[in-house]
Short mmCIF file of C-alpha atoms in Angstrom, two decimals:
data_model
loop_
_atom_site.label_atom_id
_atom_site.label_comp_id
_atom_site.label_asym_id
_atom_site.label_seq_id
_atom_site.Cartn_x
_atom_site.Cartn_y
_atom_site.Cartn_z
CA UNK A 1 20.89 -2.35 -5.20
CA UNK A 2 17.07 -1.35 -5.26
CA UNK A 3 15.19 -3.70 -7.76
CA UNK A 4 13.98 -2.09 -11.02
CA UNK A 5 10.87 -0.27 -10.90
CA UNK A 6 7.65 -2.24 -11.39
CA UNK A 7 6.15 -2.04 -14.73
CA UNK A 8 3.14 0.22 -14.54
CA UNK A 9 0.36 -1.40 -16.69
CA UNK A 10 -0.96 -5.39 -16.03
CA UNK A 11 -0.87 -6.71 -19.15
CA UNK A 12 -2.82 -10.00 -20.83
CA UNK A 13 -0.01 -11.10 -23.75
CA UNK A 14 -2.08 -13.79 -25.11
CA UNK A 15 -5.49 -11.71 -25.22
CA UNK A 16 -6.75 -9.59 -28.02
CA UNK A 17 -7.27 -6.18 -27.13
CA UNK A 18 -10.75 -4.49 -27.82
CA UNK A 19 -10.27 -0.97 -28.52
CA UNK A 20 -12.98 1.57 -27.06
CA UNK A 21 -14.11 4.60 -28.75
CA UNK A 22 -11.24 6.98 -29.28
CA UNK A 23 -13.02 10.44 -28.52
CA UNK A 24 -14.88 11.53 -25.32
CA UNK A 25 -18.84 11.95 -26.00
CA UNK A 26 -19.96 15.23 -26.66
CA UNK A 27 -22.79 16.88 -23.95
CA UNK A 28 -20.86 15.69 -20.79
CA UNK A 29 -21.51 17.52 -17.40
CA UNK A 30 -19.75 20.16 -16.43
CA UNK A 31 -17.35 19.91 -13.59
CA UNK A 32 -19.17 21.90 -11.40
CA UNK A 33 -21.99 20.11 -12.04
CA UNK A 34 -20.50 16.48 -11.24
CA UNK A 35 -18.62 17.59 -8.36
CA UNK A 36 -21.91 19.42 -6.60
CA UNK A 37 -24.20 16.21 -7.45
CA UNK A 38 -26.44 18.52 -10.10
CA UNK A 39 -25.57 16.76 -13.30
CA UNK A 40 -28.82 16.36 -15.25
CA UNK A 41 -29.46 12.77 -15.09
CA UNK A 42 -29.40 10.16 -17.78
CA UNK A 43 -30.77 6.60 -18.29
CA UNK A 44 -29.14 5.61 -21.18
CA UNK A 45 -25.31 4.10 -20.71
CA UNK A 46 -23.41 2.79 -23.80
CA UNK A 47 -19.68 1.52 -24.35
CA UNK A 48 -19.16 5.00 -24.77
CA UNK A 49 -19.86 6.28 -21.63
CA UNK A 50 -18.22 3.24 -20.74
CA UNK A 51 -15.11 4.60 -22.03
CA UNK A 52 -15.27 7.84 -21.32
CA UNK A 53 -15.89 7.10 -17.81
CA UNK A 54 -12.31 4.92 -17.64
CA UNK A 55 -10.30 7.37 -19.45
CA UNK A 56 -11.22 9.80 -16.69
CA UNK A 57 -10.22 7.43 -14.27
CA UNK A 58 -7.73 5.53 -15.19
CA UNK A 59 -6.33 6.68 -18.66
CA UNK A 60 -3.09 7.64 -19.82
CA UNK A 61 -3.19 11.75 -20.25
CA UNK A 62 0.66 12.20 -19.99
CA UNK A 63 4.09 10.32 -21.10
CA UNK A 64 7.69 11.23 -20.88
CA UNK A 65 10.50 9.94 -21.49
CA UNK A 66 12.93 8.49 -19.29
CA UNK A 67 16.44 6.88 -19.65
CA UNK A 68 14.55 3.66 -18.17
CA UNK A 69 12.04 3.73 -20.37
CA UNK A 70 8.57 5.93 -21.37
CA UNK A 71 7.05 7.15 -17.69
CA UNK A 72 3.05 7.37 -17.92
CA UNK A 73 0.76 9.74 -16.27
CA UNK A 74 -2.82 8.42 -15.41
CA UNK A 75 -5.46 11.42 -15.31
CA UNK A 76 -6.01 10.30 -11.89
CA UNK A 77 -2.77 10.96 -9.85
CA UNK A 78 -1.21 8.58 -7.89
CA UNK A 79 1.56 8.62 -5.02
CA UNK A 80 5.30 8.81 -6.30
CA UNK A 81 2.92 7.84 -9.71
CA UNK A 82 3.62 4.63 -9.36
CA UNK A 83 0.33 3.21 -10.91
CA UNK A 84 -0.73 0.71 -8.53
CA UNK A 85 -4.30 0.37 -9.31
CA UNK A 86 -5.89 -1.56 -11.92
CA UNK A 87 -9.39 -0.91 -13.15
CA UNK A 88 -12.22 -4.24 -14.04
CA UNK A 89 -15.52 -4.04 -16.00
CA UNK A 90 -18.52 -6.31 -15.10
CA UNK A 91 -21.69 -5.90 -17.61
CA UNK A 92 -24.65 -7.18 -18.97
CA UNK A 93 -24.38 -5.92 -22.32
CA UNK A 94 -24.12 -2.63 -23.48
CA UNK A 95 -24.79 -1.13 -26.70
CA UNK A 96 -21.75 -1.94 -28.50
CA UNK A 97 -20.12 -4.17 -26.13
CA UNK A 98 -20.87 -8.09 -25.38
CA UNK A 99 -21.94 -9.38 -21.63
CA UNK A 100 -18.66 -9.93 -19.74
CA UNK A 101 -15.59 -9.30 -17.76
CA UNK A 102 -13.24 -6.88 -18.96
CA UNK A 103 -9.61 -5.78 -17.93
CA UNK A 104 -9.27 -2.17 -19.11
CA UNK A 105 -6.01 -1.88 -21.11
CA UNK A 106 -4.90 1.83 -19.70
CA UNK A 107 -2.44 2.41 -22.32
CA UNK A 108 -3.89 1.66 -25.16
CA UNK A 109 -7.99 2.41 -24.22
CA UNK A 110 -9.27 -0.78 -24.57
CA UNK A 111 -10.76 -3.60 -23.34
CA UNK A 112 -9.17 -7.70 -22.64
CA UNK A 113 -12.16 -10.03 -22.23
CA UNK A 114 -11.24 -12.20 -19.19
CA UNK A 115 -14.77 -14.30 -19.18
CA UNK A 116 -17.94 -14.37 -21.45
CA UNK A 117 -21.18 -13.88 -20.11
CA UNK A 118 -23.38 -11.85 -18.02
CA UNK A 119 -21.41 -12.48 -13.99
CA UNK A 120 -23.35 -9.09 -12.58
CA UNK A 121 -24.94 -12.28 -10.37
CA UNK A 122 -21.88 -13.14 -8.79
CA UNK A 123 -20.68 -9.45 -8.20
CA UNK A 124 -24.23 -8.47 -6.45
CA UNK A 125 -23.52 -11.94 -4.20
CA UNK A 126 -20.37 -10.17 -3.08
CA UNK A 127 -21.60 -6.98 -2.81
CA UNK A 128 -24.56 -8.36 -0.23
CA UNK A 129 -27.29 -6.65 -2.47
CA UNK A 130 -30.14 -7.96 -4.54
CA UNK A 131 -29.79 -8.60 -7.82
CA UNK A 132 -31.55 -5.59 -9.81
CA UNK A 133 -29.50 -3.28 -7.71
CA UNK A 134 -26.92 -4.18 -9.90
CA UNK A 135 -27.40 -1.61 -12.55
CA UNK A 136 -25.94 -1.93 -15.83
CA UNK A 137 -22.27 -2.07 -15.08
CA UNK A 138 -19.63 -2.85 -11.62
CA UNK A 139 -16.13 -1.46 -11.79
CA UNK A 140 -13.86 -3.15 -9.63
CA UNK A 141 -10.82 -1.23 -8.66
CA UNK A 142 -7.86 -3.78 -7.86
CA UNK A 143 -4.55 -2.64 -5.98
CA UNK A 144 -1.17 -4.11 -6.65
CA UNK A 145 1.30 -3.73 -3.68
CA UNK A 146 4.24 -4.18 -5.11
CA UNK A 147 3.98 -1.05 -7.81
CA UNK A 148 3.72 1.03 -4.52
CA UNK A 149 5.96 -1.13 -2.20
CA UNK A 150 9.00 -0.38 -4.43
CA UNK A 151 9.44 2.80 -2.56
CA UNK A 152 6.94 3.33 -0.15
CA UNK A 153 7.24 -0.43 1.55
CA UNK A 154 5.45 -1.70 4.57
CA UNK A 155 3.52 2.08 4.23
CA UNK A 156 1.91 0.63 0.74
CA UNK A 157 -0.79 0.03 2.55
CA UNK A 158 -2.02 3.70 3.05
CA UNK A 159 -0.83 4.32 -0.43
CA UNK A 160 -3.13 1.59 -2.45
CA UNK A 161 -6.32 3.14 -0.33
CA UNK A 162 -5.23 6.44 -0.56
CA UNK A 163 -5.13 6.15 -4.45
CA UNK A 164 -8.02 4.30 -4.81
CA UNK A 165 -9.89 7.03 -3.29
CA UNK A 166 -8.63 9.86 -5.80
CA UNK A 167 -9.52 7.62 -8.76
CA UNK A 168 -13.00 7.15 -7.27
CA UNK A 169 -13.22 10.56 -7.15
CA UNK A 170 -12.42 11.14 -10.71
CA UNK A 171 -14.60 8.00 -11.30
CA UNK A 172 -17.77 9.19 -9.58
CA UNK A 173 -17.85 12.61 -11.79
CA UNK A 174 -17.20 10.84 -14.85
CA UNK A 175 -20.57 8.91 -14.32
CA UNK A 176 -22.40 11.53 -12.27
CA UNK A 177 -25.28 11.88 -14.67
CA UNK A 178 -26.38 8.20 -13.91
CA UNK A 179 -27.54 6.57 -10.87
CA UNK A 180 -23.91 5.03 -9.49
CA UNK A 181 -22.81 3.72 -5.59
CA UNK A 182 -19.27 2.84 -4.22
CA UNK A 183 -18.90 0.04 -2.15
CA UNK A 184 -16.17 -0.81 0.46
CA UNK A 185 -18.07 -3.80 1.65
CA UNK A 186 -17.67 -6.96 -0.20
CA UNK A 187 -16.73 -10.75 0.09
CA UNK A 188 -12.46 -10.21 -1.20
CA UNK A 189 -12.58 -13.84 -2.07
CA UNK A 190 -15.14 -13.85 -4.84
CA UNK A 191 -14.42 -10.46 -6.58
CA UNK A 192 -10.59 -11.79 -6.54
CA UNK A 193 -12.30 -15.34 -7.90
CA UNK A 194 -14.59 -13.64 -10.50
CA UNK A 195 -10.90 -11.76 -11.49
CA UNK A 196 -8.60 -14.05 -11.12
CA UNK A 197 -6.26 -12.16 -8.91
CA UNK A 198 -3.15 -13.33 -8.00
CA UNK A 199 -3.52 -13.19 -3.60
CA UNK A 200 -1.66 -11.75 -2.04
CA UNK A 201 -0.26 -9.89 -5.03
CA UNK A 202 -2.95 -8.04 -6.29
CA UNK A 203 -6.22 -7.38 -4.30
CA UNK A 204 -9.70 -5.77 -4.71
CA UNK A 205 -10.03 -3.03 -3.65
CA UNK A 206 -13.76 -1.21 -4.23
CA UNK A 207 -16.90 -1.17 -6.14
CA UNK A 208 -18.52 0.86 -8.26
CA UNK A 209 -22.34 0.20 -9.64
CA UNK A 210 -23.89 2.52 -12.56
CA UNK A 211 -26.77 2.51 -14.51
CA UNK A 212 -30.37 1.59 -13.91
CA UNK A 213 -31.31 -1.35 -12.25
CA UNK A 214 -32.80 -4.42 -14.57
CA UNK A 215 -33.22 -7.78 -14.70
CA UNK A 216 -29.63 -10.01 -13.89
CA UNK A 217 -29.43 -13.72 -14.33
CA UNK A 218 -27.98 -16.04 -13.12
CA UNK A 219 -24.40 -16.36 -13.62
CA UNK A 220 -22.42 -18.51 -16.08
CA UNK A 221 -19.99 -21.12 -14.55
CA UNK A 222 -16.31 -19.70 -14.00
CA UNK A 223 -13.88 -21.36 -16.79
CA UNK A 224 -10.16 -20.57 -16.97
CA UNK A 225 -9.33 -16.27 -18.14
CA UNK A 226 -5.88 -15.27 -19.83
CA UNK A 227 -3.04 -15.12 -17.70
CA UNK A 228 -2.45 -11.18 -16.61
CA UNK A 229 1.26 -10.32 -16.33
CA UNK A 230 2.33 -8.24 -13.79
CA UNK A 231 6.06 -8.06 -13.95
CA UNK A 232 8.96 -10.05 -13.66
CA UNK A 233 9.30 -9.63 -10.21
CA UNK A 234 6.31 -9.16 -8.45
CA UNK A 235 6.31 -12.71 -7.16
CA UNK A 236 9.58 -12.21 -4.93
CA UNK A 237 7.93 -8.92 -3.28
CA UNK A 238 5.82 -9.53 -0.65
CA UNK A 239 5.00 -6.95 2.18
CA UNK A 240 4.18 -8.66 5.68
CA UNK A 241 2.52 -5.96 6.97
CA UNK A 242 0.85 -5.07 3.92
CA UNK A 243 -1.02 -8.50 3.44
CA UNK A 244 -1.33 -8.66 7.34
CA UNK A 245 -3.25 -5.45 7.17
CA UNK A 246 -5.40 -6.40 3.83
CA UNK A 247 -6.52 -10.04 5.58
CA UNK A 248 -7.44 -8.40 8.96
CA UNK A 249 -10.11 -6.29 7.47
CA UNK A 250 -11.32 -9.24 5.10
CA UNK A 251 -14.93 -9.85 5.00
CA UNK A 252 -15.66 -13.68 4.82
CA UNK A 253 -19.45 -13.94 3.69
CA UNK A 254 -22.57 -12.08 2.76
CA UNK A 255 -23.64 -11.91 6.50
CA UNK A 256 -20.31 -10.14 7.34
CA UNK A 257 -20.49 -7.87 4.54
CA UNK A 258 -24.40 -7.04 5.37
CA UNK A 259 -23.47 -6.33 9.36
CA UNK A 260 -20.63 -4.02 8.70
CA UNK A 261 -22.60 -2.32 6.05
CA UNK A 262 -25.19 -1.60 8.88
CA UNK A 263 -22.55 -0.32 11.01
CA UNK A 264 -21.88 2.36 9.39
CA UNK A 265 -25.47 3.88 9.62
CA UNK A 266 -24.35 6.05 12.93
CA UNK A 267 -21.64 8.89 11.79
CA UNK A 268 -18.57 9.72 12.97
CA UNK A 269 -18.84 13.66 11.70
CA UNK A 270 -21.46 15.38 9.82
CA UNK A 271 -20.64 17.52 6.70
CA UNK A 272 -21.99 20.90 5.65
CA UNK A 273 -23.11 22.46 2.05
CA UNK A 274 -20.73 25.04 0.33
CA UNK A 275 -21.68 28.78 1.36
CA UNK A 276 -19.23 30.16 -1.66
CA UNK A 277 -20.00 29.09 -5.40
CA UNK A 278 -17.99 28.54 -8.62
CA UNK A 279 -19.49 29.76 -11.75
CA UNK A 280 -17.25 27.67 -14.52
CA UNK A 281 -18.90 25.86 -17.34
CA UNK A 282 -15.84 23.83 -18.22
CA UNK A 283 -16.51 20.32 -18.72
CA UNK A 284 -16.02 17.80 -16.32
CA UNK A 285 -13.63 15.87 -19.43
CA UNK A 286 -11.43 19.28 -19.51
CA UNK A 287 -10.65 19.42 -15.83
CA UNK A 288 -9.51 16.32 -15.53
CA UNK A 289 -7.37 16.30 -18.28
CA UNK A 290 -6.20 19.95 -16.93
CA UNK A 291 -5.06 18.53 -13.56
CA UNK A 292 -1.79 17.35 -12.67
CA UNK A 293 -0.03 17.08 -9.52
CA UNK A 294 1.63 20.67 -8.31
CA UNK A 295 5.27 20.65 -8.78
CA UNK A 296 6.41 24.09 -7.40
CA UNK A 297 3.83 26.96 -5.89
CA UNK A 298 4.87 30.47 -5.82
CA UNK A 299 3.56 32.64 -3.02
CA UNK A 300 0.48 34.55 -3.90
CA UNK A 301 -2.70 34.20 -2.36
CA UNK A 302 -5.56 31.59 -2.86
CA UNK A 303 -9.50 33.40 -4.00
CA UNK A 304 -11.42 32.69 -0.59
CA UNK A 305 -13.54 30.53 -2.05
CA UNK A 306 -10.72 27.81 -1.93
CA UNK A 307 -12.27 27.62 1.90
CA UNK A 308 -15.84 28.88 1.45
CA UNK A 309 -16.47 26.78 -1.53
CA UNK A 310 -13.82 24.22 -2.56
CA UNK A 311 -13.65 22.99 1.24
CA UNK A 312 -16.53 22.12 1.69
CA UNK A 313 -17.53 20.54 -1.72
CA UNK A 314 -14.28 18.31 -1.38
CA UNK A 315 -16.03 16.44 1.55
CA UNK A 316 -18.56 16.00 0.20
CA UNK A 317 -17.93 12.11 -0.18
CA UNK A 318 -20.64 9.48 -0.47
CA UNK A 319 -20.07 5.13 -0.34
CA UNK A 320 -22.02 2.43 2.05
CA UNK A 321 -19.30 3.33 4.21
CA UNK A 322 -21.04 6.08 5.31
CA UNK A 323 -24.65 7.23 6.68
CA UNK A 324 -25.87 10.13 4.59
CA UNK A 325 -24.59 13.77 4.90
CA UNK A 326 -21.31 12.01 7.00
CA UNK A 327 -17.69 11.54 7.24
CA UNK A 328 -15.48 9.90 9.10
CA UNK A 329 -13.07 12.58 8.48
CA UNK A 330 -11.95 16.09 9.91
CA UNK A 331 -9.64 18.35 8.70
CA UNK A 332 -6.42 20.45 9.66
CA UNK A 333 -5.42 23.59 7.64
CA UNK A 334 -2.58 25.57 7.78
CA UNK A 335 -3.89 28.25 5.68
CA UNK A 336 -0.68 30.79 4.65
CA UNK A 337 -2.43 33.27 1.91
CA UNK A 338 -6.13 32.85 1.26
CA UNK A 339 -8.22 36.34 0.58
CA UNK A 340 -10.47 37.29 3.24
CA UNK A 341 -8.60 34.94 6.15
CA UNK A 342 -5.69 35.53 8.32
CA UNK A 343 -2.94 32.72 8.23
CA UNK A 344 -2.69 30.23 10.98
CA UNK A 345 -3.93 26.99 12.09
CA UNK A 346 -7.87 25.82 11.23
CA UNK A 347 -9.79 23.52 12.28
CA UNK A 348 -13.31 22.29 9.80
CA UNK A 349 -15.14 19.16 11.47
CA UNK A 350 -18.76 19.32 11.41
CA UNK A 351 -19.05 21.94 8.90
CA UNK A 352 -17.44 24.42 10.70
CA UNK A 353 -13.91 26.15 9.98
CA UNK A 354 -12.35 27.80 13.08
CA UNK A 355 -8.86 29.30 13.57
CA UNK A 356 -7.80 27.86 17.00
CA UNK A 357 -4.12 29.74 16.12
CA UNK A 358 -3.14 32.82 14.03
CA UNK A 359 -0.07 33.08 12.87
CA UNK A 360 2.55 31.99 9.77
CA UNK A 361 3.63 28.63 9.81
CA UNK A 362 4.97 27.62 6.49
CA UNK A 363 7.96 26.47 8.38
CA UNK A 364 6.35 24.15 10.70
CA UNK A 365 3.84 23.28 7.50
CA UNK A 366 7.11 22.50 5.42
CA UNK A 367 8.52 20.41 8.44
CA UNK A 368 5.76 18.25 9.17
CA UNK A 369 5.67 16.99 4.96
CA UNK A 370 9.26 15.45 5.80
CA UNK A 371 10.65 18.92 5.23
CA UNK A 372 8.52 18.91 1.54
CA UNK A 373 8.72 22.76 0.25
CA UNK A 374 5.03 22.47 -1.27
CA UNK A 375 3.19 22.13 2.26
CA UNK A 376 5.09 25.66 3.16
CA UNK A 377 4.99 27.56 -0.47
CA UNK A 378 1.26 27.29 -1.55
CA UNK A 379 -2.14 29.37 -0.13
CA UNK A 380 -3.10 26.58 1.84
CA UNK A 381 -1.69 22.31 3.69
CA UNK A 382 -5.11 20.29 4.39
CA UNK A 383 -4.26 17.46 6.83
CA UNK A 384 -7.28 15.12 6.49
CA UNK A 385 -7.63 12.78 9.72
CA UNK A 386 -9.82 10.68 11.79
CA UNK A 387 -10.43 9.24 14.99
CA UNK A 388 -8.70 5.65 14.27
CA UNK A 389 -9.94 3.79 17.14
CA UNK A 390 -13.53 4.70 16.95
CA UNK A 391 -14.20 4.64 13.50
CA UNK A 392 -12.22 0.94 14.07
CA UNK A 393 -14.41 0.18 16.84
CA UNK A 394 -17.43 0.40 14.96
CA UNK A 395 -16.50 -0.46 11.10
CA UNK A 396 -13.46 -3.42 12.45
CA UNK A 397 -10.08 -3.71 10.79
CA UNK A 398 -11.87 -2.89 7.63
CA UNK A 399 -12.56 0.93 8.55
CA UNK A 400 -8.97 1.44 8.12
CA UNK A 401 -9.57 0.64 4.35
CA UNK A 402 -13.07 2.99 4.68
CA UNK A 403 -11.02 6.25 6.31
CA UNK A 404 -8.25 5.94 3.72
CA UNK A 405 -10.47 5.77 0.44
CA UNK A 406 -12.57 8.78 2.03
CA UNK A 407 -9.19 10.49 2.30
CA UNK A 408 -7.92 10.32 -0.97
CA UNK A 409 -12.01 10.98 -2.28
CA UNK A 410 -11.43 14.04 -0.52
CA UNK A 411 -8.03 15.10 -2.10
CA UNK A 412 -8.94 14.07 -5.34
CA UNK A 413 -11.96 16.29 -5.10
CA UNK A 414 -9.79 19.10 -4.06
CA UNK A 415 -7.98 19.00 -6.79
CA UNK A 416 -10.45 19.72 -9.21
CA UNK A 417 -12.08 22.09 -7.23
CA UNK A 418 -8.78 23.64 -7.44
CA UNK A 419 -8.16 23.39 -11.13
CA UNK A 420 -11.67 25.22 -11.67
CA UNK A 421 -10.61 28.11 -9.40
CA UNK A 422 -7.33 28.26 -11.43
CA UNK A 423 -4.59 27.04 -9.08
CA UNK A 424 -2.92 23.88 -8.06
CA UNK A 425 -2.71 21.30 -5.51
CA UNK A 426 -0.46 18.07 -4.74
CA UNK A 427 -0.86 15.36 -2.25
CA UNK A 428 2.08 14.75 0.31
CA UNK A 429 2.69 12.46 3.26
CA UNK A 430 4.23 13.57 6.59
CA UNK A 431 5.53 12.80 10.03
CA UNK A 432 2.42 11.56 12.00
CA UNK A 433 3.12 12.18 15.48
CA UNK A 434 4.50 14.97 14.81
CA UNK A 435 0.95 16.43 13.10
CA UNK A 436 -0.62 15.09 16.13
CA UNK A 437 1.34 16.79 18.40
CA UNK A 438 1.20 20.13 16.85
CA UNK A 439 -2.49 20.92 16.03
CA UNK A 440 -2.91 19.26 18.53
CA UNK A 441 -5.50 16.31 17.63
CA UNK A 442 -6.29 12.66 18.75
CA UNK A 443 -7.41 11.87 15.68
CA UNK A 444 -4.54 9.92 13.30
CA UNK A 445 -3.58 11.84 9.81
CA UNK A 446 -4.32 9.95 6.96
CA UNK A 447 -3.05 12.65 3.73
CA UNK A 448 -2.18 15.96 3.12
CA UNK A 449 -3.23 18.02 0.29
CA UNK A 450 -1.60 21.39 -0.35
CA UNK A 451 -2.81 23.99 -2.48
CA UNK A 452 -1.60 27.00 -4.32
CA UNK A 453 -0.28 29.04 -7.10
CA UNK A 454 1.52 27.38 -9.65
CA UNK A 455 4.71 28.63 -10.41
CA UNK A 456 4.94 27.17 -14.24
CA UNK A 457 3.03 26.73 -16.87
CA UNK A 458 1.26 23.21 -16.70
CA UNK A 459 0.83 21.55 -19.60
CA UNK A 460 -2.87 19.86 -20.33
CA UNK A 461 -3.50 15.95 -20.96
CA UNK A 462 -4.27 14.60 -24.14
CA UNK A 463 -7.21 12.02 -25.42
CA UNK A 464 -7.40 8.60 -25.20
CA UNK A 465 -4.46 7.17 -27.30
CA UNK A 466 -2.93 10.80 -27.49
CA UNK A 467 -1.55 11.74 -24.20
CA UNK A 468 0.90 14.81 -24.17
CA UNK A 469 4.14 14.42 -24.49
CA UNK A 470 6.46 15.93 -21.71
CA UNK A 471 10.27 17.17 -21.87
CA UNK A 472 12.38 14.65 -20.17
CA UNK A 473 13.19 17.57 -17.60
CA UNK A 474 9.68 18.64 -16.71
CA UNK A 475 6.74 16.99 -14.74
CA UNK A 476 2.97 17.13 -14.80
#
């Protein structure tokens, strides 16, 4: 009998919860604008972009009711939406909000103080980077295996990176008017310290840094934090291969962190700018609340800038992962209806999209997402890969972690790409020899995205504390 399903929110019983500003500040950028890195740029960061920025993240946009219980819908999607990412605040102060570390409450858009004090010290000593680099806040994006693991098992692995990725996407936008960097590289020990999270059952997972940089000091001692909850089973769940995988690409000290970092300064793949353009003025706030996950396409064809425009802006990733203007990723399309291009098999690596096969094959697109009608029934299947054993080579056990997170940047950013030319996408897994074996490729798939016309009406999500309310029959 398959355990109950995790809870999907880590909770702090014993904390107050701080409540954050209940409506999103007015004069955001629009999504265009955050997604092509032209948002007009702003040094001033309060608790309300503070907010803002985690509602578009990691905020609750959706409920419905289930005969288990209320089911919650993040505005960043998540595989089988099974929630398995938490979301941590590190700051100095802001206006409106004491120096500390915060736990972001998703459900109810607030804050649980887990230590006093100004700790931006400690976070740029894991992080291998001076001090004023620090900016004004760190978000720390934690994974919990077991949320995942309840279905997807030893594969939870993929899933936690995966999903960190498309929140970072939505995460990135949200703060693109201020100067912000993702890192990958970090001593696990001391964020999960600085945290207190529970090894091996919840991990760190990436960094974000935003605002200006400014004077840090040094850090207050570490005294005992409120207890976070994460279920009533979490403890007798453990994955093998899951915390195998996590403690190979562990970074033990500054010097390791600093050395990988520099390893990434030769690329894998280079990246080219959009040739096609979007001309929406919607903000940034609005698409993400717009998107959802695609439940059913009908056939109909996608505008051609899904390829000429959307393509190319979706990899257009960025972390200390990566050397500027690179990837590590390149892509497979099956493209079925797109104006302007005949359907077959694509291949866009290095800025360049090729058909190395015409033909229709929704079947074979259908069969290779474990028989999954939305990789055959939409305009378009993306299957984003990369060379494993190179990019391993050169960024260790830990560029497993790097390729994964760029996937799911690159989906994420897809989707709203796709919600601004007025379709859908979704994000599937598949068969991976059997991907390898038909495009054919050496290179190991990491995600598919598929993208198309919806066949239903989506409903939007709501504002913090006022997500939409779905019928107990219909989806997101």
């Amino acid at each position: 009998m398959k355990e109950p399903k995790p809870q999907q929110f880590k909770a702090y019983p014993n904390a107050p919860i701080i409540p954050l500003p209940p409506d999103l500040p007015a004069g955001g950028p629009t999504a265009v604008a955050a997604l092509e890195g032209s948002a007009r740029r702003q040094d001033e960061l309060d608790v309300s972009h503070l907010a803002a920025a985690l509602f578009l993240s990691a905020g609750v946009v959706r409920s419905r009711e289930q005969p288990h219980g209320a089911e919650w819908f993040r505005a960043a999607g998540s595989s089988g939406n099974l929630s398995p990412l938490e979301v941590y605040v590190i700051t100095g102060g802001l206006e409106g909000l004491h120096p500390g570390v915060y736990h972001y409450q998703s459900l109810e858009h607030g804050l649980v103080r887990l230590r006093e004090g100004d700790h931006r010290a400690r976070v740029g000593g894991a992080l291998a980077i001076p001090r004023q680099s620090i900016g004004a806040v760190a978000f720390v994006i934690s994974g919990i295996p077991w949320r995942a693991g309840w279905k997807y098992e030893e594969r939870t692995f993929r899933n936690l990176y995966r999903d960190a990725g498309t929140m970072l996407s939505q995460l990135l936008a949200a703060t693109a008017p201020h100067r912000r960097e993702l890192f990958l590289g970090f001593v696990d020990r001391e964020l999960s310290a600085l945290l207190d999270l529970p090894d091996p059952h919840e991990v760190p997972l990436a960094v974000v840094t935003v605002g200006s940089g400014q004077s840090v000091p040094d850090a207050p001692p570490l005294t005992e934090a409120p207890t976070g909850f994460l279920g009533n089973t979490h403890t007798l769940n453990v994955f093998p291969l899951v915390v195998a995988a996590q403690k190979a690409g562990e970074h033990l000290d500054a010097l390791a962190v600093a050395a990988w970092r520099a390893s990434a300064a030769e690329s894998i793949h280079r990246r080219a700018a959009s040739s096609g353009n979007s001309t929406s003025d919607e903000p940034l706030s609005d698409t993400i609340r717009r998107r959802g996950s695609a439940r059913r396409f009908r056939r109909g064809p996608a505008p051609k800038e899904l390829l000429t425009w959307a393509l190319p802006l979706g990899v257009r990733t960025e972390g200390d992962f990566l050397a500027p203007g690179a990837t590590l990723l390149e892509h497979h399309l099956l493209v079925h209806d797109v104006d302007g291009f005949a359907p077959g098999v694509f291949r866009f690596v290095d800025g360049a999209l090729v058909c190395t096969r015409e033909g229709d094959y929704r079947d074979e697109a259908t069969r290779l997402c474990l028989d999954q009608p939305l990789a055959g029934s939409g305009a378009v299947a993306v299957y984003h890969a990369t060379p494993l054993a190179r990019v391993i080579s050169r960024l260790g056990d830990r560029g497993y972690r790097a390729a994964l997170v760029e996937a799911g940047m690159v989906s994420g950013r897809l989707h709203l790409a796709a919600q601004l030319l007025g379709i859908g996408a979704s994000g599937l897994t598949f068969y991976d020899d059997e991907v390898r074996r038909f495009m054919p490729t050496e290179s190991d798939p990491l995600l598919v995205t598929t993208v198309g016309q919806l066949a239903y009406r989506a409903l939007g999500g709501g504002l913090p504390g006022r997500p939409t309310q779905l019928r107990p029959t219909g989806g997101t």
